[in-house]
Amino acid sequence: MITQDFPPETGGIQTYSLCHARVLAGKCDRFGVICPDHPDAAAIDNTLGFPVIRLKIRNDLLIVSLLRNLNRRLKEHPVDATFHSQWQTAAAGIRARNRGLIKQVFVAAHIRELLFNPFAAVPGLGRLFTAYRNRVLQQVDHFYPVSDYTARSLMELGVEASKITVVINGTDPQQFYPDDASGLKQKLGLGSKKVILTITRLVERKGLDTVLESLEKVLKKVPEAHYLVVGEGEDRQRLESIIRKNGLAGNVTFTGRVPYEELNAYYNAGDLFVMPSRTQPPDVEGFGIVFLEANACGLPVIGSDSGGIPSAIKHGATGFIVPEGDSGLLAERIIELLTHSELRDRLGNEGRRRVVEEANWQSVSSKLFEDLQARLEH
Ligand code: GDP
């Protein structure tokens, strides 16, 4: 596995890489990770039980280092294939394959890394980068996008459908599970409230302003509703000014960032989870792991039809999908769930069942491994 992003840094691709690596390492005859170095790397690497080769280079320049030394490493430690967590490092794998050092090059696809062009503002250079990306994509043996949306995006970039297998993200049902959160609710002063929850980095595209817009309508029908927002980010001031302007200060609580060990309690403090993301390319929701985390805790979820969210939510089964930006429909769905406890339980239970049986890292990584193995034996 070659990845620009790996713990101890936090983030979607970091979690994806670590969780797949753990399972793949147990199934492959030989397995190792190559990723950039980090000052606190040893603390995690020593616990993993498979080699993690740390290269002293900036994340987005990992390819430079790989082009210099991947072939030598592969000669010393032969493997059948490279699996790249982002296309950005695939050129080194392609070169190794073309020299006969590996059989195939596999690449994951999330979304932002696929659409982001660091030279977009410089016309000539921007076009060159796009041409380079498309040439790399054409030479990859097989892609593993995390959602149907990302799969369609790959096809729009010229990748043949036969080279694409969707393997959705997962979560850990042992880390996220239904639990009594009445203590935390008391501490937050929400003991008697019905809690609408969002846990996310606070950035504009997550659509928290759409939730704020819907609140007035929700409060008319459900006066004891309260909006709990967990996470931190650049959009907080703007959201707080909307709250002041709309007189919602008593109906919304921001907790700021909470430590990982406390996340489960915060999910369980919610009656439902909501995140109506907006599409602002290249900033697009590739999947939305938070929907699975909330489902794992037995919460029904509401998301928008943006990006990969429809692969994270089974509409009508584990939650609801509303059109992005539509605060009216969002309010209706929130009211429906807050006033129908039986519906809330049904969707929440089905969400938990889906995580336990399908949308967990063990299951999705096993699916990934079986597909890789079949392609290598073919
Ligand atoms: P992305 O950040 O856009 O990739 O969105 P995802 O929903 O795919 O992933 C976000 C991840 O960050 C999830 O695993 C969240 O639990 C986690 N996260 C978001 N906010 C917080 C926070 O305040 N504290 C902690 N510990 N994790 C958070």
mmCIF file of C-alpha atoms and ligand atoms in Angstrom:
data_model
loop_
_atom_site.group_PDB
_atom_site.id
_atom_site.type_symbol
_atom_site.label_atom_id
_atom_site.label_comp_id
_atom_site.label_asym_id
_atom_site.label_seq_id
_atom_site.Cartn_x
_atom_site.Cartn_y
_atom_site.Cartn_z
ATOM 1 C CA MET A 1 0.000 0.000 0.000
ATOM 2 C CA ILE A 2 1.310 3.402 -0.969
ATOM 3 C CA THR A 3 -0.440 6.380 0.599
ATOM 4 C CA GLN A 4 0.194 10.094 0.940
ATOM 5 C CA ASP A 5 -2.030 10.111 4.033
ATOM 6 C CA PHE A 6 -1.638 7.790 7.000
ATOM 7 C CA PRO A 7 -2.082 8.130 10.783
ATOM 8 C CA PRO A 8 -1.069 9.665 13.122
ATOM 9 C CA GLU A 9 -2.526 12.391 10.895
ATOM 10 C CA THR A 10 -6.341 12.373 11.041
ATOM 11 C CA GLY A 11 -8.764 12.450 8.133
ATOM 12 C CA GLY A 12 -10.845 10.340 5.803
ATOM 13 C CA ILE A 13 -8.041 8.879 3.630
ATOM 14 C CA GLN A 14 -5.864 8.306 6.719
ATOM 15 C CA THR A 15 -8.622 6.223 8.340
ATOM 16 C CA TYR A 16 -9.332 4.446 5.052
ATOM 17 C CA SER A 17 -5.678 3.496 4.591
ATOM 18 C CA LEU A 18 -5.124 2.301 8.153
ATOM 19 C CA CYS A 19 -8.333 0.274 8.358
ATOM 20 C CA HIS A 20 -7.760 -1.455 5.004
ATOM 21 C CA ALA A 21 -4.068 -1.981 5.835
ATOM 22 C CA ARG A 22 -4.930 -3.820 9.069
ATOM 23 C CA VAL A 23 -7.168 -6.299 7.270
ATOM 24 C CA LEU A 24 -5.028 -6.678 4.118
ATOM 25 C CA ALA A 25 -1.916 -7.308 6.231
ATOM 26 C CA GLY A 26 -3.637 -10.307 7.806
ATOM 27 C CA LYS A 27 -4.604 -11.762 4.425
ATOM 28 C CA CYS A 28 -1.609 -11.069 2.158
ATOM 29 C CA ASP A 29 1.521 -13.241 2.201
ATOM 30 C CA ARG A 30 3.611 -10.054 2.209
ATOM 31 C CA PHE A 31 2.288 -6.620 3.009
ATOM 32 C CA GLY A 32 3.778 -3.232 3.825
ATOM 33 C CA VAL A 33 2.882 0.447 3.726
ATOM 34 C CA ILE A 34 4.949 3.245 2.205
ATOM 35 C CA CYS A 35 3.931 6.727 3.361
ATOM 36 C CA PRO A 36 5.418 10.074 4.438
ATOM 37 C CA ASP A 37 7.194 10.414 7.774
ATOM 38 C CA HIS A 38 5.639 12.096 10.827
ATOM 39 C CA PRO A 39 7.270 13.105 14.140
ATOM 40 C CA ASP A 40 4.876 10.849 16.122
ATOM 41 C CA ALA A 41 4.922 7.952 13.641
ATOM 42 C CA ALA A 42 6.768 5.438 15.845
ATOM 43 C CA ALA A 43 4.020 5.357 18.488
ATOM 44 C CA ILE A 44 1.508 3.996 15.972
ATOM 45 C CA ASP A 45 3.825 2.086 13.607
ATOM 46 C CA ASN A 46 5.172 -0.058 16.454
ATOM 47 C CA THR A 47 1.647 -1.306 17.226
ATOM 48 C CA LEU A 48 0.727 -2.366 13.696
ATOM 49 C CA GLY A 49 2.478 -5.677 13.135
ATOM 50 C CA PHE A 50 3.372 -4.929 9.492
ATOM 51 C CA PRO A 51 6.214 -2.796 8.115
ATOM 52 C CA VAL A 52 5.541 0.899 7.563
ATOM 53 C CA ILE A 53 8.263 2.561 5.507
ATOM 54 C CA ARG A 54 8.320 6.282 6.251
ATOM 55 C CA LEU A 55 9.867 8.546 3.626
ATOM 56 C CA LYS A 56 11.093 11.964 4.702
ATOM 57 C CA ILE A 57 9.147 14.032 2.206
ATOM 58 C CA ARG A 58 6.031 16.234 2.111
ATOM 59 C CA ASN A 59 2.779 14.277 1.580
ATOM 60 C CA ASP A 60 2.030 15.724 -1.830
ATOM 61 C CA LEU A 61 5.599 15.139 -3.030
ATOM 62 C CA LEU A 62 5.694 11.441 -2.118
ATOM 63 C CA ILE A 63 5.657 10.571 -5.833
ATOM 64 C CA VAL A 64 9.042 12.309 -6.292
ATOM 65 C CA SER A 65 10.651 10.091 -3.688
ATOM 66 C CA LEU A 66 8.936 6.977 -5.092
ATOM 67 C CA LEU A 67 10.137 7.656 -8.620
ATOM 68 C CA ARG A 68 13.641 7.721 -7.187
ATOM 69 C CA ASN A 69 13.559 4.549 -5.107
ATOM 70 C CA LEU A 70 10.406 2.394 -5.498
ATOM 71 C CA ASN A 71 11.971 0.108 -8.121
ATOM 72 C CA ARG A 72 14.976 -0.570 -5.892
ATOM 73 C CA ARG A 73 12.698 -1.353 -2.933
ATOM 74 C CA LEU A 74 10.590 -3.704 -5.044
ATOM 75 C CA LYS A 75 13.703 -5.574 -6.188
ATOM 76 C CA GLU A 76 14.734 -6.035 -2.544
ATOM 77 C CA HIS A 77 11.202 -6.876 -1.337
ATOM 78 C CA PRO A 78 9.212 -8.353 -4.232
ATOM 79 C CA VAL A 79 5.404 -8.022 -4.188
ATOM 80 C CA ASP A 80 2.678 -8.768 -6.749
ATOM 81 C CA ALA A 81 1.014 -5.378 -6.820
ATOM 82 C CA THR A 82 0.897 -1.846 -5.491
ATOM 83 C CA PHE A 83 -2.325 -0.468 -4.027
ATOM 84 C CA HIS A 84 -2.387 3.342 -4.072
ATOM 85 C CA SER A 85 -4.741 5.195 -1.706
ATOM 86 C CA GLN A 86 -4.645 8.126 -4.171
ATOM 87 C CA TRP A 87 -3.915 8.267 -7.921
ATOM 88 C CA GLN A 88 -1.171 10.845 -7.232
ATOM 89 C CA THR A 89 1.415 8.127 -6.486
ATOM 90 C CA ALA A 90 0.292 5.667 -9.173
ATOM 91 C CA ALA A 91 2.896 6.757 -11.761
ATOM 92 C CA ALA A 92 5.623 5.061 -9.699
ATOM 93 C CA GLY A 93 3.659 1.798 -9.596
ATOM 94 C CA ILE A 94 2.971 2.008 -13.335
ATOM 95 C CA ARG A 95 6.685 2.434 -14.037
ATOM 96 C CA ALA A 96 7.518 -0.562 -11.826
ATOM 97 C CA ARG A 97 4.880 -2.668 -13.600
ATOM 98 C CA ASN A 98 6.171 -1.647 -17.014
ATOM 99 C CA ARG A 99 9.633 -2.868 -15.917
ATOM 100 C CA GLY A 100 8.123 -6.195 -14.841
ATOM 101 C CA LEU A 101 8.694 -5.632 -11.097
ATOM 102 C CA ILE A 102 4.997 -6.016 -10.195
ATOM 103 C CA LYS A 103 2.006 -7.480 -12.005
ATOM 104 C CA GLN A 104 -0.667 -4.827 -11.478
ATOM 105 C CA VAL A 105 -1.357 -1.336 -10.168
ATOM 106 C CA PHE A 106 -4.529 -0.736 -8.144
ATOM 107 C CA VAL A 107 -5.830 2.689 -7.160
ATOM 108 C CA ALA A 108 -8.493 3.833 -4.676
ATOM 109 C CA ALA A 109 -10.620 6.906 -5.426
ATOM 110 C CA HIS A 110 -12.336 9.136 -2.887
ATOM 111 C CA ILE A 111 -13.232 12.316 -4.778
ATOM 112 C CA ARG A 112 -11.433 15.534 -3.865
ATOM 113 C CA GLU A 113 -7.991 14.185 -4.804
ATOM 114 C CA LEU A 114 -9.436 13.248 -8.187
ATOM 115 C CA LEU A 115 -10.897 16.689 -8.943
ATOM 116 C CA PHE A 116 -8.343 18.931 -7.260
ATOM 117 C CA ASN A 117 -5.908 20.658 -9.609
ATOM 118 C CA PRO A 118 -3.137 22.467 -7.687
ATOM 119 C CA PHE A 119 -2.380 24.540 -10.803
ATOM 120 C CA ALA A 120 -5.981 25.417 -11.717
ATOM 121 C CA ALA A 121 -5.238 29.138 -11.464
ATOM 122 C CA VAL A 122 -2.366 28.925 -13.986
ATOM 123 C CA PRO A 123 -4.078 28.106 -17.328
ATOM 124 C CA GLY A 124 -1.195 26.420 -19.208
ATOM 125 C CA LEU A 125 0.055 24.527 -16.187
ATOM 126 C CA GLY A 126 -3.484 23.608 -15.120
ATOM 127 C CA ARG A 127 -4.134 21.988 -18.508
ATOM 128 C CA LEU A 128 -0.809 20.141 -18.387
ATOM 129 C CA PHE A 129 -1.675 18.756 -14.942
ATOM 130 C CA THR A 130 -5.087 17.575 -16.189
ATOM 131 C CA ALA A 131 -3.453 15.863 -19.178
ATOM 132 C CA TYR A 132 -0.884 14.213 -16.870
ATOM 133 C CA ARG A 133 -3.624 12.984 -14.501
ATOM 134 C CA ASN A 134 -5.665 11.542 -17.359
ATOM 135 C CA ARG A 135 -2.616 9.761 -18.768
ATOM 136 C CA VAL A 136 -1.878 8.190 -15.372
ATOM 137 C CA LEU A 137 -5.529 7.125 -14.928
ATOM 138 C CA GLN A 138 -5.489 5.414 -18.330
ATOM 139 C CA GLN A 139 -2.573 3.172 -17.285
ATOM 140 C CA VAL A 140 -3.967 1.938 -13.967
ATOM 141 C CA ASP A 141 -5.127 -1.693 -13.973
ATOM 142 C CA HIS A 142 -8.105 -1.330 -11.660
ATOM 143 C CA PHE A 143 -9.860 1.317 -9.541
ATOM 144 C CA TYR A 144 -11.677 1.023 -6.218
ATOM 145 C CA PRO A 145 -13.852 4.142 -5.729
ATOM 146 C CA VAL A 146 -15.658 4.491 -2.382
ATOM 147 C CA SER A 147 -19.038 5.452 -3.861
ATOM 148 C CA ASP A 148 -21.112 5.216 -7.039
ATOM 149 C CA TYR A 149 -20.619 8.962 -7.467
ATOM 150 C CA THR A 150 -16.825 8.594 -7.420
ATOM 151 C CA ALA A 151 -17.153 5.710 -9.895
ATOM 152 C CA ARG A 152 -19.145 7.970 -12.259
ATOM 153 C CA SER A 153 -16.536 10.713 -11.829
ATOM 154 C CA LEU A 154 -13.813 8.258 -12.881
ATOM 155 C CA MET A 155 -15.828 7.352 -15.979
ATOM 156 C CA GLU A 156 -16.236 11.048 -16.798
ATOM 157 C CA LEU A 157 -12.424 11.246 -16.679
ATOM 158 C CA GLY A 158 -12.244 8.517 -19.315
ATOM 159 C CA VAL A 159 -11.832 5.354 -17.210
ATOM 160 C CA GLU A 160 -13.651 2.309 -18.636
ATOM 161 C CA ALA A 161 -16.458 0.880 -16.458
ATOM 162 C CA SER A 162 -14.819 -2.579 -16.612
ATOM 163 C CA LYS A 163 -11.851 -1.179 -14.682
ATOM 164 C CA ILE A 164 -13.979 0.009 -11.747
ATOM 165 C CA THR A 165 -15.250 -1.819 -8.657
ATOM 166 C CA VAL A 166 -16.977 0.196 -5.936
ATOM 167 C CA VAL A 167 -15.899 -0.753 -2.401
ATOM 168 C CA ILE A 168 -17.716 1.528 0.014
ATOM 169 C CA ASN A 169 -16.160 2.855 3.201
ATOM 170 C CA GLY A 170 -16.786 1.171 6.491
ATOM 171 C CA THR A 171 -16.698 1.950 10.166
ATOM 172 C CA ASP A 172 -16.008 0.038 13.362
ATOM 173 C CA PRO A 173 -19.145 -1.222 15.160
ATOM 174 C CA GLN A 174 -17.046 -1.906 18.273
ATOM 175 C CA GLN A 175 -15.908 1.716 18.422
ATOM 176 C CA PHE A 176 -19.387 3.081 17.637
ATOM 177 C CA TYR A 177 -22.351 1.369 19.351
ATOM 178 C CA PRO A 178 -25.650 2.270 21.057
ATOM 179 C CA ASP A 179 -25.051 3.432 24.631
ATOM 180 C CA ASP A 180 -26.744 5.447 27.358
ATOM 181 C CA ALA A 181 -25.702 9.097 26.972
ATOM 182 C CA SER A 182 -28.026 10.634 29.574
ATOM 183 C CA GLY A 183 -25.015 11.758 31.668
ATOM 184 C CA LEU A 184 -23.516 13.674 28.755
ATOM 185 C CA LYS A 185 -26.920 15.139 27.834
ATOM 186 C CA GLN A 186 -27.325 16.421 31.414
ATOM 187 C CA LYS A 187 -23.824 17.875 31.343
ATOM 188 C CA LEU A 188 -24.625 19.716 28.104
ATOM 189 C CA GLY A 189 -27.915 20.965 29.628
ATOM 190 C CA LEU A 190 -29.918 18.949 27.077
ATOM 191 C CA GLY A 191 -31.527 16.445 29.472
ATOM 192 C CA SER A 192 -35.098 17.085 28.291
ATOM 193 C CA LYS A 193 -34.284 17.924 24.659
ATOM 194 C CA LYS A 194 -34.725 16.058 21.390
ATOM 195 C CA VAL A 195 -31.287 16.356 19.893
ATOM 196 C CA ILE A 196 -30.540 16.881 16.193
ATOM 197 C CA LEU A 197 -26.835 16.085 15.821
ATOM 198 C CA THR A 198 -24.067 16.934 13.361
ATOM 199 C CA ILE A 199 -20.461 15.789 13.841
ATOM 200 C CA THR A 200 -18.108 17.179 11.238
ATOM 201 C CA ARG A 201 -15.285 19.529 10.407
ATOM 202 C CA LEU A 202 -16.996 22.938 10.162
ATOM 203 C CA VAL A 203 -16.552 23.852 6.500
ATOM 204 C CA GLU A 204 -19.125 25.583 4.316
ATOM 205 C CA ARG A 205 -19.864 22.640 2.043
ATOM 206 C CA LYS A 206 -21.143 20.490 4.936
ATOM 207 C CA GLY A 207 -24.390 22.511 4.713
ATOM 208 C CA LEU A 208 -24.888 23.275 8.406
ATOM 209 C CA ASP A 209 -26.464 26.588 7.371
ATOM 210 C CA THR A 210 -29.235 24.573 5.672
ATOM 211 C CA VAL A 211 -29.926 22.883 9.029
ATOM 212 C CA LEU A 212 -30.033 26.304 10.735
ATOM 213 C CA GLU A 213 -32.501 27.499 8.077
ATOM 214 C CA SER A 214 -34.732 24.507 8.767
ATOM 215 C CA LEU A 215 -34.708 24.988 12.551
ATOM 216 C CA GLU A 216 -37.431 27.655 12.764
ATOM 217 C CA LYS A 217 -39.918 25.324 11.068
ATOM 218 C CA VAL A 218 -38.777 22.363 13.215
ATOM 219 C CA LEU A 219 -39.122 24.336 16.472
ATOM 220 C CA LYS A 220 -42.709 25.308 15.631
ATOM 221 C CA LYS A 221 -43.660 21.617 15.538
ATOM 222 C CA VAL A 222 -41.134 20.277 18.067
ATOM 223 C CA PRO A 223 -40.353 23.041 20.617
ATOM 224 C CA GLU A 224 -38.029 20.754 22.604
ATOM 225 C CA ALA A 225 -35.738 20.217 19.577
ATOM 226 C CA HIS A 226 -32.115 21.286 19.967
ATOM 227 C CA TYR A 227 -29.268 21.336 17.447
ATOM 228 C CA LEU A 228 -25.961 19.931 18.763
ATOM 229 C CA VAL A 229 -22.891 20.571 16.608
ATOM 230 C CA VAL A 230 -19.643 18.703 17.315
ATOM 231 C CA GLY A 231 -16.437 19.668 15.489
ATOM 232 C CA GLU A 232 -14.348 22.688 14.693
ATOM 233 C CA GLY A 233 -13.427 24.627 11.594
ATOM 234 C CA GLU A 234 -13.242 27.782 9.554
ATOM 235 C CA ASP A 235 -17.022 28.102 9.075
ATOM 236 C CA ARG A 236 -17.859 28.459 12.770
ATOM 237 C CA GLN A 237 -17.989 32.273 12.894
ATOM 238 C CA ARG A 238 -20.282 32.477 9.880
ATOM 239 C CA LEU A 239 -22.615 29.869 11.404
ATOM 240 C CA GLU A 240 -22.643 31.713 14.736
ATOM 241 C CA SER A 241 -23.596 34.954 13.034
ATOM 242 C CA ILE A 242 -26.523 33.194 11.281
ATOM 243 C CA ILE A 243 -27.608 31.871 14.701
ATOM 244 C CA ARG A 244 -27.501 35.375 16.228
ATOM 245 C CA LYS A 245 -29.318 36.913 13.264
ATOM 246 C CA ASN A 246 -32.084 34.295 13.411
ATOM 247 C CA GLY A 247 -32.419 34.428 17.217
ATOM 248 C CA LEU A 248 -31.498 30.738 17.603
ATOM 249 C CA ALA A 249 -28.839 31.113 20.311
ATOM 250 C CA GLY A 250 -30.876 29.089 22.841
ATOM 251 C CA ASN A 251 -31.523 26.282 20.358
ATOM 252 C CA VAL A 252 -28.017 25.452 19.169
ATOM 253 C CA THR A 253 -24.903 24.204 21.035
ATOM 254 C CA PHE A 254 -21.375 24.080 19.600
ATOM 255 C CA THR A 255 -19.037 21.761 21.517
ATOM 256 C CA GLY A 256 -15.901 22.361 19.424
ATOM 257 C CA ARG A 257 -13.660 19.393 18.616
ATOM 258 C CA VAL A 258 -14.036 16.413 20.947
ATOM 259 C CA PRO A 259 -11.437 13.649 21.490
ATOM 260 C CA TYR A 260 -11.924 10.320 19.673
ATOM 261 C CA GLU A 261 -12.590 8.480 22.950
ATOM 262 C CA GLU A 262 -15.659 10.675 23.527
ATOM 263 C CA LEU A 263 -17.135 10.513 20.028
ATOM 264 C CA ASN A 264 -19.340 7.504 20.791
ATOM 265 C CA ALA A 265 -20.992 9.306 23.719
ATOM 266 C CA TYR A 266 -21.683 12.364 21.550
ATOM 267 C CA TYR A 267 -23.271 10.258 18.807
ATOM 268 C CA ASN A 268 -25.456 8.632 21.439
ATOM 269 C CA ALA A 269 -26.547 12.045 22.733
ATOM 270 C CA GLY A 270 -28.336 12.560 19.375
ATOM 271 C CA ASP A 271 -31.853 11.441 18.439
ATOM 272 C CA LEU A 272 -30.969 11.754 14.776
ATOM 273 C CA PHE A 273 -27.925 12.717 12.702
ATOM 274 C CA VAL A 274 -28.003 15.240 9.886
ATOM 275 C CA MET A 275 -25.481 16.550 7.330
ATOM 276 C CA PRO A 276 -26.932 18.093 4.144
ATOM 277 C CA SER A 277 -23.648 18.670 2.272
ATOM 278 C CA ARG A 278 -23.466 20.875 -0.807
ATOM 279 C CA THR A 279 -21.536 20.223 -4.031
ATOM 280 C CA GLN A 280 -18.727 22.764 -4.428
ATOM 281 C CA PRO A 281 -16.148 21.085 -6.731
ATOM 282 C CA PRO A 282 -13.451 20.101 -6.080
ATOM 283 C CA ASP A 283 -14.858 20.144 -2.552
ATOM 284 C CA VAL A 284 -17.421 17.338 -2.725
ATOM 285 C CA GLU A 285 -18.529 14.695 -0.211
ATOM 286 C CA GLY A 286 -16.861 11.477 -1.423
ATOM 287 C CA PHE A 287 -18.927 9.335 0.938
ATOM 288 C CA GLY A 288 -19.481 10.671 4.487
ATOM 289 C CA ILE A 289 -18.187 8.148 7.029
ATOM 290 C CA VAL A 290 -20.030 10.070 9.766
ATOM 291 C CA PHE A 291 -23.335 8.650 8.480
ATOM 292 C CA LEU A 292 -22.062 5.123 9.157
ATOM 293 C CA GLU A 293 -20.697 6.122 12.566
ATOM 294 C CA ALA A 294 -24.117 7.557 13.512
ATOM 295 C CA ASN A 295 -25.923 4.488 12.122
ATOM 296 C CA ALA A 296 -23.571 2.245 14.124
ATOM 297 C CA CYS A 297 -24.845 4.020 17.250
ATOM 298 C CA GLY A 298 -28.439 3.272 16.224
ATOM 299 C CA LEU A 299 -29.263 6.782 14.948
ATOM 300 C CA PRO A 300 -31.246 7.396 11.773
ATOM 301 C CA VAL A 301 -29.424 9.770 9.426
ATOM 302 C CA ILE A 302 -30.440 12.529 7.018
ATOM 303 C CA GLY A 303 -28.075 13.633 4.266
ATOM 304 C CA SER A 304 -28.344 15.411 0.932
ATOM 305 C CA ASP A 305 -28.151 13.951 -2.567
ATOM 306 C CA SER A 306 -24.677 15.471 -2.936
ATOM 307 C CA GLY A 307 -21.587 13.519 -4.062
ATOM 308 C CA GLY A 308 -21.209 10.042 -2.587
ATOM 309 C CA ILE A 309 -23.802 10.430 0.201
ATOM 310 C CA PRO A 310 -26.350 8.195 -1.581
ATOM 311 C CA SER A 311 -23.836 5.326 -1.161
ATOM 312 C CA ALA A 312 -23.581 6.038 2.586
ATOM 313 C CA ILE A 313 -27.344 6.272 3.260
ATOM 314 C CA LYS A 314 -29.975 3.753 2.158
ATOM 315 C CA HIS A 315 -32.915 6.088 1.623
ATOM 316 C CA GLY A 316 -35.963 4.904 3.553
ATOM 317 C CA ALA A 317 -33.972 2.096 5.219
ATOM 318 C CA THR A 318 -31.134 3.658 7.252
ATOM 319 C CA GLY A 319 -32.215 7.295 6.900
ATOM 320 C CA PHE A 320 -33.380 9.857 4.367
ATOM 321 C CA ILE A 321 -31.805 11.741 1.478
ATOM 322 C CA VAL A 322 -33.068 15.268 0.723
ATOM 323 C CA PRO A 323 -32.147 17.561 -2.199
ATOM 324 C CA GLU A 324 -29.090 19.664 -1.325
ATOM 325 C CA GLY A 325 -29.933 23.164 -0.106
ATOM 326 C CA ASP A 326 -33.633 22.344 0.450
ATOM 327 C CA SER A 327 -34.204 23.451 4.053
ATOM 328 C CA GLY A 328 -38.001 23.000 3.772
ATOM 329 C CA LEU A 329 -37.835 19.283 2.934
ATOM 330 C CA LEU A 330 -35.044 18.848 5.462
ATOM 331 C CA ALA A 331 -37.291 20.343 8.180
ATOM 332 C CA GLU A 332 -40.095 17.936 7.200
ATOM 333 C CA ARG A 333 -37.812 14.907 7.491
ATOM 334 C CA ILE A 334 -36.412 16.088 10.842
ATOM 335 C CA ILE A 335 -39.951 16.635 12.186
ATOM 336 C CA GLU A 336 -41.051 13.228 10.861
ATOM 337 C CA LEU A 337 -38.221 11.478 12.704
ATOM 338 C CA LEU A 338 -38.488 13.498 15.925
ATOM 339 C CA THR A 339 -42.237 12.867 16.183
ATOM 340 C CA HIS A 340 -42.262 9.171 15.191
ATOM 341 C CA SER A 341 -40.108 7.234 17.615
ATOM 342 C CA GLU A 342 -41.008 3.929 15.994
ATOM 343 C CA LEU A 343 -39.749 5.132 12.574
ATOM 344 C CA ARG A 344 -36.638 6.544 14.267
ATOM 345 C CA ASP A 345 -35.932 3.169 15.903
ATOM 346 C CA ARG A 346 -36.606 1.215 12.710
ATOM 347 C CA LEU A 347 -34.173 3.271 10.603
ATOM 348 C CA GLY A 348 -31.589 3.417 13.410
ATOM 349 C CA ASN A 349 -31.733 -0.354 13.957
ATOM 350 C CA GLU A 350 -31.421 -1.031 10.239
ATOM 351 C CA GLY A 351 -28.455 1.380 10.104
ATOM 352 C CA ARG A 352 -26.728 -0.513 12.921
ATOM 353 C CA ARG A 353 -27.504 -3.854 11.237
ATOM 354 C CA ARG A 354 -26.016 -2.647 7.944
ATOM 355 C CA VAL A 355 -22.806 -1.548 9.683
ATOM 356 C CA VAL A 356 -22.477 -4.779 11.677
ATOM 357 C CA GLU A 357 -23.169 -7.000 8.655
ATOM 358 C CA GLU A 358 -21.774 -5.070 5.685
ATOM 359 C CA ALA A 359 -20.467 -1.534 6.145
ATOM 360 C CA ASN A 360 -17.617 -2.341 8.539
ATOM 361 C CA TRP A 361 -13.914 -2.335 7.699
ATOM 362 C CA GLN A 362 -13.514 -6.087 8.170
ATOM 363 C CA SER A 363 -16.203 -6.821 5.568
ATOM 364 C CA VAL A 364 -15.289 -4.142 3.037
ATOM 365 C CA SER A 365 -11.564 -4.901 3.259
ATOM 366 C CA SER A 366 -12.238 -8.607 2.787
ATOM 367 C CA LYS A 367 -14.235 -7.738 -0.327
ATOM 368 C CA LEU A 368 -11.344 -5.591 -1.535
ATOM 369 C CA PHE A 369 -8.816 -8.362 -0.855
ATOM 370 C CA GLU A 370 -10.868 -10.989 -2.678
ATOM 371 C CA ASP A 371 -11.168 -8.741 -5.708
ATOM 372 C CA LEU A 372 -7.436 -7.948 -5.737
ATOM 373 C CA GLN A 373 -6.592 -11.631 -5.382
ATOM 374 C CA ALA A 374 -8.932 -12.674 -8.202
ATOM 375 C CA ARG A 375 -7.372 -10.069 -10.516
ATOM 376 C CA LEU A 376 -3.834 -11.177 -9.675
ATOM 377 C CA GLU A 377 -4.663 -14.849 -10.255
ATOM 378 C CA HIS A 378 -6.510 -14.147 -13.493
HETATM 379 P P1 GDP B 1 -14.350 14.320 5.684
HETATM 380 O O1 GDP B 1 -13.642 14.926 6.859
HETATM 381 O O2 GDP B 1 -14.855 15.367 4.754
HETATM 382 O O3 GDP B 1 -13.547 13.238 5.009
HETATM 383 O O4 GDP B 1 -15.686 13.650 6.244
HETATM 384 P P2 GDP B 1 -16.012 12.189 6.791
HETATM 385 O O5 GDP B 1 -17.393 12.246 7.314
HETATM 386 O O6 GDP B 1 -15.777 11.164 5.726
HETATM 387 O O7 GDP B 1 -14.964 11.921 7.957
HETATM 388 C C1 GDP B 1 -14.878 12.748 9.023
HETATM 389 C C2 GDP B 1 -14.203 11.988 10.169
HETATM 390 O O8 GDP B 1 -13.740 12.955 11.112
HETATM 391 C C3 GDP B 1 -15.186 11.078 10.922
HETATM 392 O O9 GDP B 1 -14.542 9.874 11.264
HETATM 393 C C4 GDP B 1 -15.541 11.890 12.165
HETATM 394 O O10 GDP B 1 -15.851 11.092 13.287
HETATM 395 C C5 GDP B 1 -14.272 12.674 12.401
HETATM 396 N N1 GDP B 1 -14.523 13.931 13.136
HETATM 397 C C6 GDP B 1 -15.216 15.017 12.734
HETATM 398 N N2 GDP B 1 -15.250 15.934 13.731
HETATM 399 C C7 GDP B 1 -14.590 15.413 14.779
HETATM 400 C C8 GDP B 1 -14.271 15.873 16.101
HETATM 401 O O11 GDP B 1 -14.640 16.953 16.552
HETATM 402 N N3 GDP B 1 -13.520 15.029 16.865
HETATM 403 C C9 GDP B 1 -13.109 13.824 16.426
HETATM 404 N N4 GDP B 1 -12.411 13.081 17.256
HETATM 405 N N5 GDP B 1 -13.386 13.361 15.209
HETATM 406 C C10 GDP B 1 -14.110 14.140 14.382
#
